[in-house]
PDB file of N, CA and C in Angstrom:
ATOM      1  N   UNK A 252      -4.108  42.488  36.877  1.00  0.00           N
ATOM      2  CA  UNK A 252      -3.410  41.489  36.106  1.00  0.00           C
ATOM      3  C   UNK A 252      -1.909  41.697  36.231  1.00  0.00           C
ATOM      4  N   UNK A 253      -1.220  40.627  36.456  1.00  0.00           N
ATOM      5  CA  UNK A 253       0.225  40.739  36.605  1.00  0.00           C
ATOM      6  C   UNK A 253       0.893  40.693  35.236  1.00  0.00           C
ATOM      7  N   UNK A 254       2.154  40.930  35.209  1.00  0.00           N
ATOM      8  CA  UNK A 254       2.916  40.924  33.953  1.00  0.00           C
ATOM      9  C   UNK A 254       2.931  39.523  33.344  1.00  0.00           C
ATOM     10  N   UNK A 255       2.997  38.518  34.200  1.00  0.00           N
ATOM     11  CA  UNK A 255       2.996  37.139  33.714  1.00  0.00           C
ATOM     12  C   UNK A 255       1.676  36.803  33.017  1.00  0.00           C
ATOM     13  N   UNK A 256       0.577  37.242  33.600  1.00  0.00           N
ATOM     14  CA  UNK A 256      -0.740  37.006  32.990  1.00  0.00           C
ATOM     15  C   UNK A 256      -0.854  37.719  31.642  1.00  0.00           C
ATOM     16  N   UNK A 257      -0.313  38.907  31.558  1.00  0.00           N
ATOM     17  CA  UNK A 257      -0.357  39.669  30.308  1.00  0.00           C
ATOM     18  C   UNK A 257       0.455  38.967  29.221  1.00  0.00           C
ATOM     19  N   UNK A 258       1.619  38.466  29.579  1.00  0.00           N
ATOM     20  CA  UNK A 258       2.460  37.752  28.611  1.00  0.00           C
ATOM     21  C   UNK A 258       1.753  36.492  28.136  1.00  0.00           C
ATOM     22  N   UNK A 259       1.141  35.762  29.039  1.00  0.00           N
ATOM     23  CA  UNK A 259       0.401  34.560  28.650  1.00  0.00           C
ATOM     24  C   UNK A 259      -0.773  34.896  27.737  1.00  0.00           C
ATOM     25  N   UNK A 260      -1.483  35.975  28.033  1.00  0.00           N
ATOM     26  CA  UNK A 260      -2.603  36.388  27.194  1.00  0.00           C
ATOM     27  C   UNK A 260      -2.129  36.743  25.787  1.00  0.00           C
ATOM     28  N   UNK A 261      -1.029  37.453  25.685  1.00  0.00           N
ATOM     29  CA  UNK A 261      -0.485  37.825  24.378  1.00  0.00           C
ATOM     30  C   UNK A 261      -0.049  36.575  23.615  1.00  0.00           C
ATOM     31  N   UNK A 262       0.579  35.631  24.286  1.00  0.00           N
ATOM     32  CA  UNK A 262       1.011  34.395  23.624  1.00  0.00           C
ATOM     33  C   UNK A 262      -0.187  33.589  23.119  1.00  0.00           C
ATOM     34  N   UNK A 263      -1.235  33.526  23.917  1.00  0.00           N
ATOM     35  CA  UNK A 263      -2.434  32.796  23.493  1.00  0.00           C
ATOM     36  C   UNK A 263      -3.052  33.483  22.280  1.00  0.00           C
ATOM     37  N   UNK A 264      -3.130  34.789  22.283  1.00  0.00           N
ATOM     38  CA  UNK A 264      -3.693  35.513  21.138  1.00  0.00           C
ATOM     39  C   UNK A 264      -2.847  35.308  19.880  1.00  0.00           C
ATOM     40  N   UNK A 265      -1.526  35.313  20.031  1.00  0.00           N
ATOM     41  CA  UNK A 265      -0.641  35.076  18.885  1.00  0.00           C
ATOM     42  C   UNK A 265      -0.840  33.659  18.353  1.00  0.00           C
ATOM     43  N   UNK A 266      -0.951  32.677  19.236  1.00  0.00           N
ATOM     44  CA  UNK A 266      -1.179  31.294  18.805  1.00  0.00           C
ATOM     45  C   UNK A 266      -2.517  31.153  18.081  1.00  0.00           C
ATOM     46  N   UNK A 267      -3.542  31.849  18.559  1.00  0.00           N
ATOM     47  CA  UNK A 267      -4.845  31.810  17.887  1.00  0.00           C
ATOM     48  C   UNK A 267      -4.724  32.387  16.484  1.00  0.00           C
ATOM     49  N   UNK A 268      -4.003  33.492  16.338  1.00  0.00           N
ATOM     50  CA  UNK A 268      -3.812  34.086  15.010  1.00  0.00           C
ATOM     51  C   UNK A 268      -3.028  33.158  14.085  1.00  0.00           C
ATOM     52  N   UNK A 269      -2.036  32.470  14.616  1.00  0.00           N
ATOM     53  CA  UNK A 269      -1.251  31.538  13.805  1.00  0.00           C
ATOM     54  C   UNK A 269      -2.129  30.380  13.336  1.00  0.00           C
ATOM     55  N   UNK A 270      -2.972  29.863  14.219  1.00  0.00           N
ATOM     56  CA  UNK A 270      -3.857  28.753  13.845  1.00  0.00           C
ATOM     57  C   UNK A 270      -4.853  29.202  12.791  1.00  0.00           C
ATOM     58  N   UNK A 271      -5.442  30.370  12.939  1.00  0.00           N
ATOM     59  CA  UNK A 271      -6.393  30.881  11.942  1.00  0.00           C
ATOM     60  C   UNK A 271      -5.697  31.078  10.603  1.00  0.00           C
ATOM     61  N   UNK A 272      -4.484  31.602  10.626  1.00  0.00           N
ATOM     62  CA  UNK A 272      -3.727  31.783   9.379  1.00  0.00           C
ATOM     63  C   UNK A 272      -3.417  30.456   8.710  1.00  0.00           C
ATOM     64  N   UNK A 273      -3.037  29.462   9.499  1.00  0.00           N
ATOM     65  CA  UNK A 273      -2.733  28.146   8.931  1.00  0.00           C
ATOM     66  C   UNK A 273      -3.982  27.522   8.325  1.00  0.00           C
ATOM     67  N   UNK A 274      -5.117  27.676   8.984  1.00  0.00           N
ATOM     68  CA  UNK A 274      -6.376  27.161   8.425  1.00  0.00           C
ATOM     69  C   UNK A 274      -6.718  27.852   7.109  1.00  0.00           C
ATOM     70  N   UNK A 275      -6.517  29.157   7.050  1.00  0.00           N
ATOM     71  CA  UNK A 275      -6.810  29.897   5.822  1.00  0.00           C
ATOM     72  C   UNK A 275      -5.910  29.430   4.678  1.00  0.00           C
ATOM     73  N   UNK A 276      -4.640  29.244   4.950  1.00  0.00           N
ATOM     74  CA  UNK A 276      -3.700  28.774   3.920  1.00  0.00           C
ATOM     75  C   UNK A 276      -4.073  27.349   3.485  1.00  0.00           C
ATOM     76  N   UNK A 277      -4.430  26.502   4.444  1.00  0.00           N
ATOM     77  CA  UNK A 277      -4.820  25.134   4.115  1.00  0.00           C
ATOM     78  C   UNK A 277      -6.072  25.093   3.253  1.00  0.00           C
ATOM     79  N   UNK A 278      -7.056  25.903   3.587  1.00  0.00           N
ATOM     80  CA  UNK A 278      -8.281  25.932   2.781  1.00  0.00           C
ATOM     81  C   UNK A 278      -8.002  26.439   1.371  1.00  0.00           C
ATOM     82  N   UNK A 279      -7.161  27.449   1.256  1.00  0.00           N
ATOM     83  CA  UNK A 279      -6.822  27.975  -0.066  1.00  0.00           C
ATOM     84  C   UNK A 279      -6.101  26.907  -0.890  1.00  0.00           C
ATOM     85  N   UNK A 280      -5.230  26.150  -0.248  1.00  0.00           N
ATOM     86  CA  UNK A 280      -4.503  25.080  -0.945  1.00  0.00           C
ATOM     87  C   UNK A 280      -5.463  23.992  -1.399  1.00  0.00           C
ATOM     88  N   UNK A 281      -6.402  23.611  -0.548  1.00  0.00           N
ATOM     89  CA  UNK A 281      -7.378  22.584  -0.926  1.00  0.00           C
ATOM     90  C   UNK A 281      -8.250  23.042  -2.083  1.00  0.00           C
ATOM     91  N   UNK A 282      -8.656  24.293  -2.066  1.00  0.00           N
ATOM     92  CA  UNK A 282      -9.454  24.805  -3.186  1.00  0.00           C
ATOM     93  C   UNK A 282      -8.661  24.774  -4.483  1.00  0.00           C
ATOM     94  N   UNK A 283      -7.394  25.089  -4.406  1.00  0.00           N
ATOM     95  CA  UNK A 283      -6.539  25.061  -5.597  1.00  0.00           C
ATOM     96  C   UNK A 283      -6.363  23.658  -6.132  1.00  0.00           C
ATOM     97  N   UNK A 284      -6.323  22.670  -5.231  1.00  0.00           N
ATOM     98  CA  UNK A 284      -6.146  21.286  -5.673  1.00  0.00           C
ATOM     99  C   UNK A 284      -7.430  20.733  -6.284  1.00  0.00           C
ATOM    100  N   UNK A 285      -8.575  21.230  -5.853  1.00  0.00           N
ATOM    101  CA  UNK A 285      -9.853  20.736  -6.373  1.00  0.00           C
ATOM    102  C   UNK A 285     -10.153  21.258  -7.760  1.00  0.00           C
ATOM    103  N   UNK A 286      -9.694  22.447  -8.083  1.00  0.00           N
ATOM    104  CA  UNK A 286     -10.020  23.028  -9.380  1.00  0.00           C
ATOM    105  C   UNK A 286      -9.406  22.192 -10.495  1.00  0.00           C
ATOM    106  N   UNK A 287     -10.145  22.058 -11.575  1.00  0.00           N
ATOM    107  CA  UNK A 287      -9.663  21.254 -12.698  1.00  0.00           C
ATOM    108  C   UNK A 287      -8.647  22.060 -13.493  1.00  0.00           C
ATOM    109  N   UNK A 288      -7.458  21.537 -13.658  1.00  0.00           N
ATOM    110  CA  UNK A 288      -6.448  22.272 -14.429  1.00  0.00           C
ATOM    111  C   UNK A 288      -6.794  22.234 -15.916  1.00  0.00           C
ATOM    112  N   UNK A 289      -6.406  23.275 -16.596  1.00  0.00           N
ATOM    113  CA  UNK A 289      -6.644  23.306 -18.034  1.00  0.00           C
ATOM    114  C   UNK A 289      -5.700  22.320 -18.705  1.00  0.00           C
ATOM    115  N   UNK A 290      -6.242  21.558 -19.618  1.00  0.00           N
ATOM    116  CA  UNK A 290      -5.455  20.529 -20.288  1.00  0.00           C
ATOM    117  C   UNK A 290      -4.556  21.170 -21.341  1.00  0.00           C
ATOM    118  N   UNK A 291      -3.360  20.646 -21.456  1.00  0.00           N
ATOM    119  CA  UNK A 291      -2.397  21.130 -22.437  1.00  0.00           C
ATOM    120  C   UNK A 291      -2.760  20.563 -23.804  1.00  0.00           C
ATOM    121  N   UNK A 292      -2.982  21.413 -24.810  1.00  0.00           N
ATOM    122  CA  UNK A 292      -3.364  20.908 -26.136  1.00  0.00           C
ATOM    123  C   UNK A 292      -2.315  19.975 -26.740  1.00  0.00           C
ATOM    124  N   UNK A 293      -1.050  20.240 -26.501  1.00  0.00           N
ATOM    125  CA  UNK A 293      -0.005  19.374 -27.043  1.00  0.00           C
ATOM    126  C   UNK A 293      -0.079  17.988 -26.403  1.00  0.00           C
ATOM    127  N   UNK A 294      -0.366  17.943 -25.098  1.00  0.00           N
ATOM    128  CA  UNK A 294      -0.495  16.666 -24.404  1.00  0.00           C
ATOM    129  C   UNK A 294      -1.688  15.889 -24.944  1.00  0.00           C
ATOM    130  N   UNK A 295      -2.802  16.568 -25.161  1.00  0.00           N
ATOM    131  CA  UNK A 295      -4.006  15.904 -25.687  1.00  0.00           C
ATOM    132  C   UNK A 295      -3.740  15.380 -27.093  1.00  0.00           C
ATOM    133  N   UNK A 296      -3.065  16.167 -27.922  1.00  0.00           N
ATOM    134  CA  UNK A 296      -2.760  15.739 -29.280  1.00  0.00           C
ATOM    135  C   UNK A 296      -1.856  14.512 -29.275  1.00  0.00           C
ATOM    136  N   UNK A 297      -0.852  14.505 -28.415  1.00  0.00           N
ATOM    137  CA  UNK A 297       0.063  13.357 -28.327  1.00  0.00           C
ATOM    138  C   UNK A 297      -0.678  12.126 -27.811  1.00  0.00           C
ATOM    139  N   UNK A 298      -1.558  12.314 -26.859  1.00  0.00           N
ATOM    140  CA  UNK A 298      -2.343  11.194 -26.327  1.00  0.00           C
ATOM    141  C   UNK A 298      -3.248  10.620 -27.415  1.00  0.00           C
ATOM    142  N   UNK A 299      -3.890  11.479 -28.192  1.00  0.00           N
ATOM    143  CA  UNK A 299      -4.743  11.008 -29.293  1.00  0.00           C
ATOM    144  C   UNK A 299      -3.926  10.254 -30.338  1.00  0.00           C
ATOM    145  N   UNK A 300      -2.731  10.779 -30.635  1.00  0.00           N
ATOM    146  CA  UNK A 300      -1.879  10.107 -31.617  1.00  0.00           C
ATOM    147  C   UNK A 300      -1.486   8.718 -31.123  1.00  0.00           C
ATOM    148  N   UNK A 301      -1.151   8.610 -29.853  1.00  0.00           N
ATOM    149  CA  UNK A 301      -0.777   7.312 -29.293  1.00  0.00           C
ATOM    150  C   UNK A 301      -1.960   6.347 -29.280  1.00  0.00           C
ATOM    151  N   UNK A 302      -3.150   6.853 -28.992  1.00  0.00           N
ATOM    152  CA  UNK A 302      -4.334   5.995 -28.999  1.00  0.00           C
ATOM    153  C   UNK A 302      -4.638   5.495 -30.410  1.00  0.00           C
ATOM    154  N   UNK A 303      -4.475   6.359 -31.408  1.00  0.00           N
ATOM    155  CA  UNK A 303      -4.693   5.947 -32.795  1.00  0.00           C
ATOM    156  C   UNK A 303      -3.656   4.915 -33.211  1.00  0.00           C
ATOM    157  N   UNK A 304      -2.414   5.117 -32.797  1.00  0.00           N
ATOM    158  CA  UNK A 304      -1.362   4.158 -33.119  1.00  0.00           C
ATOM    159  C   UNK A 304      -1.646   2.813 -32.472  1.00  0.00           C
ATOM    160  N   UNK A 305      -2.093   2.837 -31.236  1.00  0.00           N
ATOM    161  CA  UNK A 305      -2.438   1.598 -30.538  1.00  0.00           C
ATOM    162  C   UNK A 305      -3.606   0.894 -31.218  1.00  0.00           C
ATOM    163  N   UNK A 306      -4.599   1.650 -31.655  1.00  0.00           N
ATOM    164  CA  UNK A 306      -5.742   1.051 -32.351  1.00  0.00           C
ATOM    165  C   UNK A 306      -5.296   0.425 -33.671  1.00  0.00           C
ATOM    166  N   UNK A 307      -4.389   1.090 -34.386  1.00  0.00           N
ATOM    167  CA  UNK A 307      -3.880   0.538 -35.640  1.00  0.00           C
ATOM    168  C   UNK A 307      -3.104  -0.756 -35.390  1.00  0.00           C
ATOM    169  N   UNK A 308      -2.304  -0.784 -34.343  1.00  0.00           N
ATOM    170  CA  UNK A 308      -1.556  -1.999 -34.012  1.00  0.00           C
ATOM    171  C   UNK A 308      -2.492  -3.141 -33.623  1.00  0.00           C
ATOM    172  N   UNK A 309      -3.544  -2.825 -32.888  1.00  0.00           N
ATOM    173  CA  UNK A 309      -4.498  -3.864 -32.512  1.00  0.00           C
ATOM    174  C   UNK A 309      -5.225  -4.422 -33.719  1.00  0.00           C
ATOM    175  N   UNK A 310      -5.612  -3.560 -34.645  1.00  0.00           N
ATOM    176  CA  UNK A 310      -6.302  -4.048 -35.843  1.00  0.00           C
ATOM    177  C   UNK A 310      -5.346  -4.875 -36.707  1.00  0.00           C
ATOM    178  N   UNK A 311      -4.083  -4.483 -36.763  1.00  0.00           N
ATOM    179  CA  UNK A 311      -3.112  -5.268 -37.522  1.00  0.00           C
ATOM    180  C   UNK A 311      -2.909  -6.638 -36.866  1.00  0.00           C
ATOM    181  N   UNK A 312      -2.890  -6.682 -35.550  1.00  0.00           N
ATOM    182  CA  UNK A 312      -2.751  -7.960 -34.848  1.00  0.00           C
ATOM    183  C   UNK A 312      -3.977  -8.841 -35.087  1.00  0.00           C
ATOM    184  N   UNK A 313      -5.158  -8.246 -35.067  1.00  0.00           N
ATOM    185  CA  UNK A 313      -6.373  -9.015 -35.338  1.00  0.00           C
ATOM    186  C   UNK A 313      -6.367  -9.573 -36.763  1.00  0.00           C
ATOM    187  N   UNK A 314      -5.908  -8.770 -37.704  1.00  0.00           N
ATOM    188  CA  UNK A 314      -5.831  -9.217 -39.097  1.00  0.00           C
ATOM    189  C   UNK A 314      -4.828 -10.366 -39.222  1.00  0.00           C
ATOM    190  N   UNK A 315      -3.713 -10.260 -38.547  1.00  0.00           N
ATOM    191  CA  UNK A 315      -2.711 -11.328 -38.599  1.00  0.00           C
ATOM    192  C   UNK A 315      -3.264 -12.609 -37.988  1.00  0.00           C
ATOM    193  N   UNK A 316      -4.001 -12.486 -36.899  1.00  0.00           N
ATOM    194  CA  UNK A 316      -4.606 -13.671 -36.287  1.00  0.00           C
ATOM    195  C   UNK A 316      -5.628 -14.321 -37.207  1.00  0.00           C
ATOM    196  N   UNK A 317      -6.408 -13.520 -37.906  1.00  0.00           N
ATOM    197  CA  UNK A 317      -7.392 -14.103 -38.824  1.00  0.00           C
ATOM    198  C   UNK A 317      -6.691 -14.789 -39.997  1.00  0.00           C
ATOM    199  N   UNK A 318      -5.577 -14.217 -40.463  1.00  0.00           N
ATOM    200  CA  UNK A 318      -4.804 -14.846 -41.539  1.00  0.00           C
ATOM    201  C   UNK A 318      -4.238 -16.181 -41.064  1.00  0.00           C
ATOM    202  N   UNK A 319      -3.777 -16.215 -39.833  1.00  0.00           N
ATOM    203  CA  UNK A 319      -3.254 -17.467 -39.272  1.00  0.00           C
ATOM    204  C   UNK A 319      -4.355 -18.516 -39.185  1.00  0.00           C
ATOM    205  N   UNK A 320      -5.554 -18.088 -38.757  1.00  0.00           N
ATOM    206  CA  UNK A 320      -6.671 -19.027 -38.669  1.00  0.00           C
ATOM    207  C   UNK A 320      -7.036 -19.595 -40.042  1.00  0.00           C
ATOM    208  N   UNK A 321      -7.016 -18.746 -41.080  1.00  0.00           N
ATOM    209  CA  UNK A 321      -7.309 -19.213 -42.441  1.00  0.00           C
ATOM    210  C   UNK A 321      -6.238 -20.210 -42.890  1.00  0.00           C
ATOM    211  N   UNK A 322      -4.972 -19.909 -42.597  1.00  0.00           N
ATOM    212  CA  UNK A 322      -3.883 -20.810 -42.986  1.00  0.00           C
ATOM    213  C   UNK A 322      -3.994 -22.138 -42.254  1.00  0.00           C
ATOM    214  N   UNK A 323      -4.378 -22.105 -40.984  1.00  0.00           N
ATOM    215  CA  UNK A 323      -4.537 -23.344 -40.226  1.00  0.00           C
ATOM    216  C   UNK A 323      -5.668 -24.199 -40.798  1.00  0.00           C
ATOM    217  N   UNK A 324      -6.766 -23.554 -41.162  1.00  0.00           N
ATOM    218  CA  UNK A 324      -7.880 -24.326 -41.718  1.00  0.00           C
ATOM    219  C   UNK A 324      -7.523 -24.880 -43.096  1.00  0.00           C
ATOM    220  N   UNK A 325      -6.753 -24.126 -43.883  1.00  0.00           N
ATOM    221  CA  UNK A 325      -6.314 -24.624 -45.185  1.00  0.00           C
ATOM    222  C   UNK A 325      -5.370 -25.807 -45.007  1.00  0.00           C
ATOM    223  N   UNK A 326      -4.501 -25.739 -44.031  1.00  0.00           N
ATOM    224  CA  UNK A 326      -3.577 -26.848 -43.769  1.00  0.00           C
ATOM    225  C   UNK A 326      -4.360 -28.087 -43.297  1.00  0.00           C
ATOM    226  N   UNK A 327      -5.369 -27.866 -42.461  1.00  0.00           N
ATOM    227  CA  UNK A 327      -6.169 -28.993 -41.998  1.00  0.00           C
ATOM    228  C   UNK A 327      -6.932 -29.627 -43.157  1.00  0.00           C
ATOM    229  N   UNK A 328      -7.421 -28.796 -44.065  1.00  0.00           N
ATOM    230  CA  UNK A 328      -8.143 -29.307 -45.223  1.00  0.00           C
ATOM    231  C   UNK A 328      -7.179 -30.091 -46.139  1.00  0.00           C
ATOM    232  N   UNK A 329      -5.963 -29.610 -46.303  1.00  0.00           N
ATOM    233  CA  UNK A 329      -4.980 -30.292 -47.134  1.00  0.00           C
ATOM    234  C   UNK A 329      -4.588 -31.624 -46.530  1.00  0.00           C
ATOM    235  N   UNK A 330      -4.437 -31.660 -45.200  1.00  0.00           N
ATOM    236  CA  UNK A 330      -4.131 -32.933 -44.527  1.00  0.00           C
ATOM    237  C   UNK A 330      -5.274 -33.926 -44.684  1.00  0.00           C
ATOM    238  N   UNK A 331      -6.487 -33.422 -44.576  1.00  0.00           N
ATOM    239  CA  UNK A 331      -7.645 -34.312 -44.726  1.00  0.00           C
ATOM    240  C   UNK A 331      -7.731 -34.865 -46.143  1.00  0.00           C
ATOM    241  N   UNK A 332      -7.420 -34.016 -47.119  1.00  0.00           N
ATOM    242  CA  UNK A 332      -7.438 -34.468 -48.531  1.00  0.00           C
ATOM    243  C   UNK A 332      -6.354 -35.496 -48.785  1.00  0.00           C
ATOM    244  N   UNK A 333      -5.183 -35.273 -48.188  1.00  0.00           N
ATOM    245  CA  UNK A 333      -4.082 -36.188 -48.402  1.00  0.00           C
ATOM    246  C   UNK A 333      -4.335 -37.539 -47.747  1.00  0.00           C
ATOM    247  N   UNK A 334      -5.105 -37.538 -46.684  1.00  0.00           N
ATOM    248  CA  UNK A 334      -5.379 -38.788 -45.974  1.00  0.00           C
ATOM    249  C   UNK A 334      -6.479 -39.487 -46.693  1.00  0.00           C
TER     250      UNK A 334
END
């Protein structure tokens, strides 16, 4: 084997090691991304508070709409009586 062949063999072996290392790092990164992160209790509490606030606003809007419907029917009844 000549010196040139030896240098090429060493370069190929180094490239193989670099590729194997990159695959190992990539697999470790993918495993880390798949694992479910632990949820922050403060974030969950804030999310629950916002959901409760949204539910309260929706119920208040529904109540206001029903009040409007009652007022509309009362106005229609008053118009009918007046006619």
